[in-house]
Short mmCIF file of C-alpha atoms and ligand atoms in Angstrom, two decimals:
data_model
loop_
_atom_site.label_atom_id
_atom_site.label_comp_id
_atom_site.label_asym_id
_atom_site.label_seq_id
_atom_site.Cartn_x
_atom_site.Cartn_y
_atom_site.Cartn_z
CA MET A 398 0.03 0.06 -0.03
CA GLY A 399 1.29 3.67 -0.63
CA GLU A 400 1.42 6.21 1.91
CA LEU A 401 -1.81 7.04 2.64
CA GLU A 402 -4.01 4.21 1.03
CA VAL A 403 -7.34 3.10 2.55
CA ASN A 404 -9.80 0.31 2.76
CA TYR A 405 -12.87 0.52 0.39
CA LYS A 406 -16.41 -0.74 -0.04
CA GLU A 407 -18.89 1.05 -2.54
CA VAL A 408 -22.02 2.53 -1.02
CA PRO A 409 -24.72 4.17 -3.27
CA SER A 410 -25.37 8.19 -3.24
CA VAL A 411 -27.64 9.12 -0.44
CA GLN A 412 -28.80 12.09 -2.37
CA GLU A 413 -30.32 9.90 -4.80
CA LEU A 414 -31.89 7.63 -2.15
CA ALA A 415 -33.47 10.54 -0.51
CA LYS A 416 -34.99 11.45 -3.81
CA LYS A 417 -37.13 8.27 -3.91
CA LYS A 418 -38.76 9.74 -0.73
CA LEU A 419 -39.24 6.29 0.88
CA VAL A 420 -41.62 6.09 3.82
CA THR A 421 -39.06 3.51 5.70
CA ILE A 422 -35.43 4.11 5.29
CA PRO A 423 -33.04 1.29 4.63
CA SER A 424 -31.98 -0.59 7.95
CA GLN A 425 -27.97 0.24 7.71
CA TYR A 426 -29.04 4.11 8.02
CA VAL A 427 -30.80 3.44 11.10
CA ARG A 428 -29.40 4.50 14.26
CA ASP A 429 -30.67 2.54 17.13
CA ASP A 430 -26.97 2.03 18.43
CA GLN A 431 -26.37 5.43 19.51
CA ASP A 432 -25.75 6.15 23.30
CA SER A 433 -26.10 9.74 22.69
CA PRO A 434 -25.57 12.64 25.27
CA SER A 435 -29.13 14.38 25.96
CA ILE A 436 -30.05 17.04 23.27
CA ALA A 437 -29.65 20.80 25.09
CA SER A 438 -32.96 21.64 26.65
CA ASN A 439 -34.40 25.24 27.16
CA ASP A 440 -32.29 25.83 30.23
CA CYS A 441 -29.00 25.03 28.37
CA ASN A 442 -29.61 27.41 25.61
CA ASN A 443 -27.50 29.64 27.30
CA LYS A 444 -24.29 27.59 26.55
CA GLU A 445 -23.13 28.89 23.20
CA VAL A 446 -19.95 28.18 21.39
CA PRO A 447 -17.41 31.24 22.23
CA VAL A 448 -17.13 33.79 19.31
CA ILE A 449 -13.34 34.98 18.59
CA ASP A 450 -12.46 37.95 16.83
CA MET A 451 -9.44 37.77 14.73
CA GLN A 452 -8.97 41.43 14.15
CA ARG A 453 -8.71 41.69 17.56
CA LEU A 454 -6.30 39.04 17.94
CA VAL A 455 -3.77 40.39 15.63
CA ASN A 456 -4.11 44.03 16.95
CA SER A 457 -0.89 44.86 17.34
CA ASN A 458 -1.48 48.77 18.16
CA ASP A 459 -3.39 47.57 21.42
CA HIS A 460 -1.91 44.86 23.40
CA ASP A 461 -4.83 44.97 26.19
CA ILE A 462 -7.11 43.99 23.25
CA MET A 463 -4.86 41.35 21.96
CA ASN A 464 -4.25 39.71 25.16
CA LEU A 465 -7.91 39.83 26.06
CA GLU A 466 -8.85 38.01 22.96
CA LEU A 467 -5.91 35.57 23.06
CA ASN A 468 -7.45 34.72 26.56
CA LYS A 469 -10.75 34.10 25.10
CA LEU A 470 -8.97 31.72 22.40
CA HIS A 471 -7.29 29.75 24.95
CA PHE A 472 -10.51 29.46 27.06
CA ALA A 473 -12.42 28.29 24.03
CA ALA A 474 -9.80 25.86 22.98
CA GLN A 475 -9.41 24.54 26.43
CA HIS A 476 -13.04 24.11 27.44
CA TRP A 477 -14.97 23.81 24.10
CA GLY A 478 -12.43 23.00 21.40
CA PHE A 479 -14.55 25.23 19.21
CA PHE A 480 -15.18 28.67 18.41
CA GLN A 481 -16.71 30.65 15.75
CA LEU A 482 -14.47 33.13 14.00
CA ILE A 483 -15.49 36.67 12.93
CA ASN A 484 -13.54 39.16 11.09
CA HIS A 485 -11.23 36.20 9.71
CA GLY A 486 -9.92 38.36 6.81
CA VAL A 487 -10.55 35.65 4.07
CA SER A 488 -12.16 37.54 0.99
CA SER A 489 -15.72 37.36 1.05
CA SER A 490 -15.81 36.85 -2.88
CA VAL A 491 -13.58 33.50 -2.38
CA VAL A 492 -15.96 32.34 0.20
CA GLU A 493 -19.23 32.96 -1.87
CA LYS A 494 -17.54 31.43 -4.95
CA MET A 495 -16.90 28.32 -2.67
CA LYS A 496 -20.42 27.97 -1.68
CA HIS A 497 -21.63 28.64 -4.94
CA GLU A 498 -19.36 25.93 -6.58
CA THR A 499 -20.16 23.44 -3.78
CA GLN A 500 -23.97 23.75 -4.33
CA LYS A 501 -23.39 23.75 -8.09
CA PHE A 502 -21.55 20.46 -7.70
CA TYR A 503 -24.19 18.67 -5.92
CA ASP A 504 -26.90 19.98 -8.20
CA LEU A 505 -25.16 17.85 -10.92
CA PRO A 506 -26.60 14.59 -12.20
CA LEU A 507 -25.49 11.72 -10.61
CA GLU A 508 -23.70 10.56 -13.93
CA GLU A 509 -21.71 13.83 -13.69
CA LYS A 510 -20.66 13.63 -9.96
CA LYS A 511 -19.73 9.70 -10.74
CA LYS A 512 -16.92 11.15 -12.90
CA PHE A 513 -15.11 11.96 -9.81
CA GLU A 514 -16.29 8.94 -7.68
CA ARG A 515 -13.80 7.75 -5.21
CA SER A 516 -11.40 5.25 -6.36
CA PRO A 517 -10.81 1.95 -4.64
CA ARG A 518 -7.15 3.22 -3.78
CA ASP A 519 -7.57 6.23 -1.97
CA ALA A 520 -9.85 8.47 0.36
CA ASP A 521 -10.12 11.09 -2.41
CA GLY A 522 -13.36 11.81 -4.49
CA PHE A 523 -17.03 11.84 -4.55
CA GLY A 524 -18.67 9.10 -2.14
CA HIS A 525 -18.80 8.23 1.49
CA LEU A 526 -16.52 8.01 4.42
CA VAL A 527 -14.54 4.83 5.04
CA VAL A 528 -16.96 1.75 5.04
CA VAL A 529 -15.17 -1.45 6.20
CA SER A 530 -17.93 -3.94 6.68
CA ASP A 531 -21.39 -4.60 5.21
CA GLU A 532 -22.90 -4.35 8.96
CA GLN A 533 -21.43 -0.72 9.27
CA LYS A 534 -24.05 1.71 9.99
CA LEU A 535 -24.13 4.50 7.22
CA ASP A 536 -24.22 8.08 7.45
CA TRP A 537 -27.20 10.08 5.81
CA ALA A 538 -24.45 12.01 3.67
CA ASP A 539 -22.59 12.12 0.30
CA LEU A 540 -19.20 13.67 0.56
CA PHE A 541 -16.46 14.73 -1.72
CA TYR A 542 -12.85 14.57 -0.22
CA LEU A 543 -9.88 16.02 -1.74
CA LYS A 544 -6.25 16.52 -0.43
CA THR A 545 -5.42 19.99 -1.33
CA ALA A 546 -1.80 20.64 -0.53
CA PRO A 547 1.04 20.34 -0.64
CA PRO A 548 0.51 19.84 -4.34
CA HIS A 549 2.19 16.36 -4.55
CA LEU A 550 -0.38 15.06 -2.37
CA ARG A 551 -3.27 15.75 -4.71
CA MET A 552 -4.56 12.48 -6.48
CA PRO A 553 -5.55 12.18 -9.90
CA VAL A 554 -9.37 13.19 -9.25
CA PHE A 555 -7.91 16.71 -8.57
CA SER A 556 -6.71 17.44 -11.84
CA LYS A 557 -9.99 16.17 -13.33
CA LEU A 558 -12.04 18.68 -11.84
CA TYR A 559 -13.67 21.41 -14.05
CA LEU A 560 -12.04 24.72 -14.52
CA SER A 561 -14.36 26.77 -12.13
CA LEU A 562 -14.18 24.21 -9.27
CA ARG A 563 -10.65 23.54 -9.31
CA GLU A 564 -9.74 27.18 -9.43
CA THR A 565 -12.13 28.02 -6.63
CA ILE A 566 -10.97 25.25 -4.53
CA GLU A 567 -7.06 26.56 -5.23
CA GLU A 568 -8.07 29.93 -4.39
CA TYR A 569 -10.28 29.29 -1.25
CA THR A 570 -7.81 26.56 0.21
CA GLU A 571 -4.92 28.74 -0.04
CA GLU A 572 -6.70 31.59 1.86
CA ILE A 573 -7.63 29.01 4.68
CA LYS A 574 -4.40 27.60 4.67
CA GLU A 575 -2.96 31.18 5.45
CA LEU A 576 -5.73 31.62 8.00
CA SER A 577 -4.95 28.10 9.71
CA MET A 578 -1.46 28.90 10.21
CA LYS A 579 -2.24 32.29 11.90
CA ILE A 580 -4.77 30.53 14.19
CA LEU A 581 -2.20 27.68 14.89
CA GLU A 582 0.33 30.31 15.71
CA MET A 583 -2.00 32.23 18.18
CA LEU A 584 -2.88 28.79 19.81
CA GLY A 585 0.72 28.33 20.31
CA LYS A 586 1.46 31.74 21.69
CA ALA A 587 -1.45 30.99 24.22
CA LEU A 588 0.35 28.00 25.41
CA GLY A 589 3.72 29.40 25.51
CA ILE A 590 5.13 27.39 22.59
CA GLU A 591 7.71 28.81 20.35
CA LYS A 592 6.67 29.98 17.04
CA LYS A 593 9.45 28.02 15.34
CA GLU A 594 8.20 24.72 16.81
CA VAL A 595 4.78 25.31 15.56
CA LYS A 596 5.92 26.28 12.12
CA SER A 597 8.22 23.25 11.99
CA LEU A 598 5.41 21.05 12.38
CA PHE A 599 2.41 22.75 10.46
CA GLU A 600 4.03 25.08 7.90
CA GLU A 601 3.15 23.39 4.43
CA GLY A 602 1.58 20.48 6.33
CA MET A 603 -1.33 18.23 4.75
CA GLN A 604 -4.62 20.11 3.90
CA SER A 605 -7.74 18.41 2.72
CA MET A 606 -11.38 19.47 2.44
CA ARG A 607 -14.55 17.63 2.22
CA MET A 608 -17.73 18.92 0.81
CA ASN A 609 -20.50 17.28 2.86
CA TYR A 610 -23.96 17.02 1.48
CA TYR A 611 -26.84 15.95 3.80
CA PRO A 612 -30.30 15.36 1.83
CA PRO A 613 -33.46 15.75 3.76
CA CYS A 614 -34.77 12.56 5.40
CA SER A 615 -38.32 11.48 5.94
CA GLN A 616 -37.15 10.05 9.40
CA PRO A 617 -34.60 12.42 10.69
CA ASP A 618 -34.30 11.31 13.99
CA LYS A 619 -33.35 7.86 13.02
CA VAL A 620 -30.17 8.69 11.21
CA MET A 621 -27.05 10.56 11.37
CA GLY A 622 -25.77 12.97 8.86
CA LEU A 623 -22.17 12.37 10.28
CA CYS A 624 -21.94 10.40 13.14
CA PRO A 625 -19.92 11.58 16.72
CA HIS A 626 -16.30 11.92 15.81
CA SER A 627 -13.40 14.36 16.33
CA ASP A 628 -11.32 15.49 13.66
CA PRO A 629 -7.83 14.01 13.17
CA SER A 630 -6.56 17.48 11.88
CA ALA A 631 -4.66 19.97 13.85
CA LEU A 632 -7.41 22.61 13.07
CA THR A 633 -10.67 22.26 11.12
CA ILE A 634 -12.12 25.32 9.52
CA LEU A 635 -15.96 24.80 8.62
CA LEU A 636 -17.91 26.73 6.03
CA GLN A 637 -21.78 26.47 6.36
CA VAL A 638 -22.98 26.66 2.97
CA ASN A 639 -26.79 27.01 3.01
CA GLU A 640 -29.10 28.20 5.77
CA THR A 641 -29.98 24.58 7.18
CA GLN A 642 -28.47 24.05 10.49
CA GLY A 643 -27.51 20.54 11.78
CA LEU A 644 -23.99 20.78 13.80
CA GLN A 645 -23.94 19.89 17.22
CA VAL A 646 -20.98 19.71 19.57
CA GLU A 647 -20.59 17.47 22.87
CA LYS A 648 -20.28 19.91 25.91
CA ASP A 649 -20.43 18.29 29.46
CA GLY A 650 -22.23 15.24 28.17
CA ILE A 651 -24.81 17.40 26.30
CA TRP A 652 -24.98 18.11 22.43
CA ILE A 653 -24.93 21.85 21.95
CA PRO A 654 -26.37 23.01 18.59
CA ILE A 655 -24.22 25.64 16.70
CA LEU A 656 -25.95 28.47 15.18
CA PRO A 657 -23.53 29.61 12.28
CA LEU A 658 -22.87 33.50 12.55
CA PRO A 659 -23.13 35.22 9.34
CA ASN A 660 -19.67 35.91 7.57
CA ALA A 661 -18.23 33.52 10.05
CA PHE A 662 -16.03 30.12 10.17
CA ILE A 663 -16.70 27.58 12.71
CA VAL A 664 -13.06 26.39 13.88
CA ASN A 665 -12.33 23.60 15.81
CA ILE A 666 -9.46 21.95 17.58
CA GLY A 667 -8.45 18.56 15.82
CA ASP A 668 -6.61 15.40 17.62
CA THR A 669 -3.16 16.55 16.28
CA PHE A 670 -3.27 19.84 18.08
CA GLU A 671 -4.83 17.92 21.26
CA ILE A 672 -1.65 15.69 21.36
CA PHE A 673 0.65 18.86 20.45
CA SER A 674 -0.80 20.65 23.48
CA ASN A 675 -0.20 17.82 25.66
CA GLY A 676 -4.13 17.45 26.24
CA ILE A 677 -4.59 21.16 27.40
CA TYR A 678 -6.42 21.68 24.38
CA LYS A 679 -9.42 19.57 23.56
CA SER A 680 -10.44 17.91 20.24
CA ILE A 681 -14.16 17.68 20.90
CA GLU A 682 -16.60 15.31 19.45
CA HIS A 683 -19.29 16.54 17.20
CA ARG A 684 -21.83 15.54 14.87
CA SER A 685 -24.34 16.53 12.02
CA MET A 686 -28.02 16.11 12.34
CA VAL A 687 -30.32 16.13 9.36
CA SER A 688 -33.34 18.15 8.33
CA SER A 689 -37.00 16.32 7.58
CA GLU A 690 -37.36 18.88 4.73
CA LYS A 691 -34.23 20.94 3.64
CA GLU A 692 -30.89 19.67 2.35
CA ARG A 693 -27.78 21.04 4.14
CA ILE A 694 -24.40 21.44 2.71
CA SER A 695 -20.97 22.43 4.62
CA VAL A 696 -17.36 22.47 3.72
CA ALA A 697 -14.82 21.36 6.05
CA THR A 698 -11.15 22.29 5.71
CA PHE A 699 -8.62 20.19 7.62
CA GLN A 700 -5.29 21.56 8.33
CA SER A 701 -2.97 18.95 9.41
CA SER A 702 0.80 18.67 10.11
CA ARG A 703 3.38 17.67 7.71
CA LEU A 704 3.82 14.29 6.90
CA ASP A 705 7.79 13.93 7.51
CA VAL A 706 7.59 14.67 11.15
CA LEU A 707 7.02 12.90 14.49
CA LEU A 708 3.80 13.71 16.19
CA GLY A 709 3.91 14.25 19.88
CA PRO A 710 3.50 16.89 22.73
CA ALA A 711 5.51 20.20 22.21
CA SER A 712 8.78 20.04 23.77
CA SER A 713 8.23 23.11 25.87
CA LEU A 714 5.08 21.43 27.38
CA VAL A 715 6.66 18.52 28.75
CA THR A 716 8.64 19.07 31.92
CA ALA A 717 9.48 17.25 34.94
CA HIS A 718 6.11 18.18 36.48
CA ASN A 719 4.24 17.73 33.46
CA PRO A 720 4.87 14.36 31.78
CA PRO A 721 3.93 13.62 28.29
CA ARG A 722 0.05 12.47 28.03
CA PHE A 723 0.60 11.03 24.52
CA LYS A 724 2.87 8.56 22.67
CA ILE A 725 4.95 9.89 19.89
CA MET A 726 4.25 8.53 16.29
CA GLY A 727 5.05 9.29 12.76
CA ALA A 728 2.62 11.70 11.16
CA THR A 729 2.08 9.29 8.00
CA GLU A 730 1.24 6.39 10.14
CA PHE A 731 -0.80 8.55 12.36
CA TYR A 732 -3.02 9.75 9.39
CA ARG A 733 -3.39 6.43 7.78
CA GLY A 734 -4.32 4.97 10.76
CA TYR A 735 -7.47 7.34 10.55
CA LEU A 736 -8.32 6.74 6.80
CA ASN A 737 -8.37 3.12 7.43
CA ARG A 738 -11.02 2.77 10.26
CA GLU A 739 -14.55 3.31 10.82
CA LEU A 740 -15.09 6.74 12.37
CA VAL A 741 -16.19 6.40 15.83
CA GLY A 742 -15.98 8.98 18.48
CA LYS A 743 -12.39 9.72 19.73
CA SER A 744 -11.13 6.13 20.09
CA TYR A 745 -7.95 6.36 18.00
CA VAL A 746 -6.44 9.57 19.97
CA GLU A 747 -7.53 7.56 23.27
CA ALA A 748 -5.15 4.58 21.87
CA MET A 749 -2.28 7.09 22.12
CA ARG A 750 -2.72 8.53 25.53
CA ILE A 751 -0.29 7.54 28.21
CA ASN A 752 -2.09 6.99 31.39
CA HIS A 753 0.02 8.22 34.46
CA GLN A 754 -0.77 6.79 37.80
O1 AKG H 181 -21.25 19.48 8.47
C1 AKG H 181 -20.80 19.80 9.36
O2 AKG H 181 -21.45 20.50 9.93
C2 AKG H 181 -19.89 18.97 10.26
C3 AKG H 181 -18.74 18.28 9.34
C4 AKG H 181 -17.58 17.68 9.86
O3 AKG H 181 -17.65 17.56 11.04
C5 AKG H 181 -16.50 17.07 8.94
O4 AKG H 181 -16.51 17.16 7.92
O5 AKG H 181 -15.59 16.63 9.85
FE1 FE2 H 182 -15.65 16.96 11.85
#
């Protein structure tokens, strides 16, 4: 197997399945196995994912403002693992183009989308998440996954993209890469990690993206758009494409819905950064719910480490009083492990945890 090859089983398009308007949905999609934390009730509605203002974070004219925002970022990363980012600086024309192109792609007839179908050899292409067995429950979603950077990691399907989609993805992911690097440096700063250590791991790191499509479902409570999981990335930047909500994050045993702010990104800490922060920051489980009437579309961009590095806690965070809480592992091996398994909660990063007595 090559660097990042994966297991593979073909599954049908959920978008097409949803068009059949079945009264009873196929059993492979029915989740009676979820031990789900309870949904936020009215008295939990005061719990909201923190909002971080990027402009305040980089405001070098006023150190008080900057430090206040850095403290907010630290709190969000430590206690939520999620935040909404406003004034992020990514040009709105590029964001709008990305939304438009994603919608346009999913509006294409199935035969057109199938030209980009995932091949048995890698994770890239239009299809479904890792499916390892016939018994595995399936998500109520179609997705289109692409490795985008550095360029040598792009798969043949990338060069097959029609021009408007390819150019938009290139422009969008380039801006997201710059933004991610700024956020990673800020997180490093909040933790007291040297900038050069952050850069050595994450600059020109692997970047991939997933365009998620959740069709409406006649039995929305029985299915899961995307089952609870944490992201393997260092940082994930999520763009909500249309108006339909559905993302929920786990907070103290309760699922909290996220209501996307206009012109904001939803940002979350991934497993790679939980490990790098020696467990101070949390990669939090999240899931996507589906609507009974409306489709939902999102674009997740995953910023990961370089592949030629060892992943483990940052050296400045490990001291005699603070032993390492995670094992060290080669990045390629780490990410390959993810691509080859069913996505279930946080079990993979837990396997790397060192338990000190
Ligand atoms: O669609 C969403 O809101 C979440 C997507 C997500 O968690 C992912 O793609 O990893
Ligand atoms: Fe995710």
